[in-house]
């Protein structure tokens, strides 16, 4: 799942064909050549990112709450980390150079991606600097692959446990695909698949990838009888909120609970927040949800998922809510 989500965010973010899934079969000996006259270096994208992870001991690099920053400072200043980070910066800078050149030429055949939109801006103010673009690209990678991959792992696990849900979802998928003659489903058609929407919502309720979300108080306040001074970091816990008694049978995987659901309101408006909430909620939540749905459509249509006998998995809270040990399922192709 990591490789799939990694390939998707690199393609959508800046049109990089990483092919991590294919090259993973060769012990991750994949590398990406940037289409630039000045770039002669092949950079192994996935191994570079994984090396940064391993040397810091973290799952996600640059979007860390304050309580993890000290850990990063202690362990990040290693030769391996600096070398891999330099590789990544070099590759991203080359991509920015190519994208800027394409924008200046007005290349109408250039592929639309997130970086192209960032470079174009809205014309109202000066555009982003190269350093700002680089930071955004790295954020795309960091926030855009592990969270989605973890959510998909929990989704396939839940479907393997609940065969009736898997069968009902497969029926809906095949009805939707039967109306297409070799064409892909459109965004509107995917969003119109009610049970698929229910399944993704229920997975994100039970297993929000970001189980803890930091926020900072602006003014003094009182929460649950506790005095909260200004500028205090508060940790929100969607994983706890989503499993509270506000929900009917909160610990059970019941996609049907979302049928006809139009969203919480009033005091319960924050009872469901897998991507946080408010003006600083995850900017990529629609993309992440769409990725999940597309992966489910393809996988559930073609394969049957079953639990591996004796396999026991637990939730391990790191920066994301990971399965421990790594998810292992029985997968068989449907004739």
Short mmCIF file of C-alpha atoms in Angstrom, two decimals, residues 19-179:
data_model
loop_
_atom_site.label_atom_id
_atom_site.label_comp_id
_atom_site.label_asym_id
_atom_site.label_seq_id
_atom_site.Cartn_x
_atom_site.Cartn_y
_atom_site.Cartn_z
CA UNK A 19 7.03 3.16 -10.65
CA UNK A 20 7.80 2.09 -7.08
CA UNK A 21 5.40 -0.87 -7.21
CA UNK A 22 7.01 -2.39 -10.30
CA UNK A 23 10.56 -1.77 -9.16
CA UNK A 24 9.93 -3.02 -5.66
CA UNK A 25 10.13 -6.51 -7.14
CA UNK A 26 13.80 -5.77 -7.82
CA UNK A 27 14.60 -5.04 -4.16
CA UNK A 28 13.57 -1.42 -4.54
CA UNK A 29 16.24 -0.76 -7.16
CA UNK A 30 14.02 1.84 -8.75
CA UNK A 31 15.20 5.26 -9.69
CA UNK A 32 13.69 8.27 -11.37
CA UNK A 33 15.37 10.42 -13.97
CA UNK A 34 14.10 13.96 -14.11
CA UNK A 35 13.48 15.10 -17.65
CA UNK A 36 16.03 17.88 -17.55
CA UNK A 37 19.19 18.54 -19.53
CA UNK A 38 21.00 19.51 -16.34
CA UNK A 39 19.98 16.41 -14.37
CA UNK A 40 22.25 13.42 -14.95
CA UNK A 41 21.74 11.79 -11.59
CA UNK A 42 19.35 8.93 -11.01
CA UNK A 43 17.69 9.22 -7.63
CA UNK A 44 15.96 6.35 -5.89
CA UNK A 45 12.84 8.08 -4.61
CA UNK A 46 11.33 5.49 -2.32
CA UNK A 47 14.63 4.37 -0.81
CA UNK A 48 15.59 7.99 -0.25
CA UNK A 49 12.39 8.67 1.67
CA UNK A 50 12.67 5.41 3.62
CA UNK A 51 16.28 6.19 4.54
CA UNK A 52 15.17 9.51 5.96
CA UNK A 53 12.50 7.71 7.97
CA UNK A 54 14.90 5.10 9.34
CA UNK A 55 17.60 7.56 10.36
CA UNK A 56 15.17 9.79 12.22
CA UNK A 57 13.17 6.94 13.69
CA UNK A 58 9.97 8.63 12.53
CA UNK A 59 7.26 7.69 10.09
CA UNK A 60 6.58 11.21 8.86
CA UNK A 61 9.29 13.80 8.63
CA UNK A 62 8.39 17.43 8.41
CA UNK A 63 4.92 17.70 9.95
CA UNK A 64 5.70 16.99 13.57
CA UNK A 65 4.10 18.24 16.77
CA UNK A 66 6.38 20.01 19.21
CA UNK A 67 6.76 17.00 21.47
CA UNK A 68 8.56 15.11 18.71
CA UNK A 69 10.86 17.86 17.52
CA UNK A 70 13.47 17.23 20.20
CA UNK A 71 13.63 13.60 19.14
CA UNK A 72 14.16 14.69 15.54
CA UNK A 73 16.96 17.10 16.47
CA UNK A 74 18.76 14.42 18.46
CA UNK A 75 18.72 11.81 15.73
CA UNK A 76 18.46 13.66 12.42
CA UNK A 77 21.97 15.12 12.41
CA UNK A 78 23.54 12.02 10.92
CA UNK A 79 25.56 11.67 7.76
CA UNK A 80 23.00 9.32 6.20
CA UNK A 81 20.12 11.65 6.88
CA UNK A 82 21.93 14.68 5.48
CA UNK A 83 23.03 12.75 2.39
CA UNK A 84 19.56 11.43 1.64
CA UNK A 85 17.94 14.79 2.31
CA UNK A 86 20.39 16.43 -0.10
CA UNK A 87 19.47 13.89 -2.75
CA UNK A 88 15.81 14.61 -2.26
CA UNK A 89 16.31 18.38 -2.38
CA UNK A 90 18.37 18.03 -5.56
CA UNK A 91 15.69 16.02 -7.29
CA UNK A 92 12.87 18.32 -6.19
CA UNK A 93 14.83 21.41 -7.25
CA UNK A 94 15.37 19.88 -10.69
CA UNK A 95 11.65 19.19 -11.00
CA UNK A 96 10.85 22.79 -10.04
CA UNK A 97 13.29 24.02 -12.68
CA UNK A 98 11.63 21.91 -15.38
CA UNK A 99 8.14 22.97 -14.29
CA UNK A 100 9.04 26.67 -14.25
CA UNK A 101 10.56 26.41 -17.73
CA UNK A 102 7.42 24.69 -19.00
CA UNK A 103 5.23 27.40 -17.47
CA UNK A 104 7.32 30.18 -19.01
CA UNK A 105 7.03 28.58 -22.44
CA UNK A 106 3.28 28.27 -22.05
CA UNK A 107 3.47 24.58 -22.92
CA UNK A 108 -0.16 23.58 -23.51
CA UNK A 109 0.75 19.89 -23.59
CA UNK A 110 2.28 19.94 -20.12
CA UNK A 111 0.53 17.66 -17.65
CA UNK A 112 -1.56 19.45 -15.04
CA UNK A 113 -0.43 18.65 -11.50
CA UNK A 114 -0.33 20.27 -8.08
CA UNK A 115 3.06 21.86 -8.61
CA UNK A 116 1.96 23.43 -11.89
CA UNK A 117 -0.98 25.04 -10.12
CA UNK A 118 1.28 26.32 -7.34
CA UNK A 119 3.66 27.85 -9.87
CA UNK A 120 0.81 29.44 -11.83
CA UNK A 121 -0.84 30.88 -8.70
CA UNK A 122 -3.89 33.06 -9.05
CA UNK A 123 -2.10 36.12 -10.42
CA UNK A 124 -3.09 38.31 -7.49
CA UNK A 125 0.26 38.19 -5.65
CA UNK A 126 3.85 37.21 -6.29
CA UNK A 127 4.28 33.50 -6.84
CA UNK A 128 5.95 31.05 -4.48
CA UNK A 129 9.73 30.98 -4.22
CA UNK A 130 11.67 27.83 -5.09
CA UNK A 131 12.20 27.11 -1.39
CA UNK A 132 8.46 27.42 -0.75
CA UNK A 133 7.71 25.13 -3.68
CA UNK A 134 10.23 22.60 -2.43
CA UNK A 135 8.63 22.60 1.02
CA UNK A 136 5.21 22.05 -0.52
CA UNK A 137 6.41 19.17 -2.69
CA UNK A 138 8.01 17.42 0.27
CA UNK A 139 4.82 17.97 2.24
CA UNK A 140 2.85 16.35 -0.61
CA UNK A 141 5.04 13.27 -0.33
CA UNK A 142 5.16 13.17 3.45
CA UNK A 143 1.48 13.73 4.15
CA UNK A 144 0.19 12.14 0.98
CA UNK A 145 1.39 8.57 1.00
CA UNK A 146 1.69 6.96 4.42
CA UNK A 147 -1.70 8.15 5.70
CA UNK A 148 -3.53 6.85 2.63
CA UNK A 149 -1.59 3.58 2.67
CA UNK A 150 -2.42 2.93 6.32
CA UNK A 151 -6.11 3.67 5.73
CA UNK A 152 -6.20 1.21 2.82
CA UNK A 153 -4.53 -1.49 4.90
CA UNK A 154 -7.21 -1.17 7.59
CA UNK A 155 -9.89 -1.08 4.90
CA UNK A 156 -8.82 -4.36 3.30
CA UNK A 157 -8.53 -5.93 6.74
CA UNK A 158 -12.06 -4.89 7.69
CA UNK A 159 -13.47 -6.18 4.40
CA UNK A 160 -11.68 -9.49 4.91
CA UNK A 161 -13.29 -9.77 8.35
CA UNK A 162 -16.76 -8.83 7.16
CA UNK A 163 -17.43 -10.92 4.07
CA UNK A 164 -21.02 -9.68 3.72
CA UNK A 165 -19.80 -6.09 3.50
CA UNK A 166 -17.19 -7.10 0.94
CA UNK A 167 -19.83 -8.90 -1.15
CA UNK A 168 -22.24 -5.97 -1.04
CA UNK A 169 -19.49 -3.55 -2.01
CA UNK A 170 -18.43 -5.80 -4.89
CA UNK A 171 -22.01 -5.92 -6.17
CA UNK A 172 -22.23 -2.12 -6.21
CA UNK A 173 -18.87 -1.82 -7.95
CA UNK A 174 -19.80 -4.30 -10.66
CA UNK A 175 -23.14 -2.63 -11.31
CA UNK A 176 -21.32 0.68 -11.77
CA UNK A 177 -18.69 -0.87 -14.05
CA UNK A 178 -21.27 -2.74 -16.13
CA UNK A 179 -22.48 0.53 -17.60
#
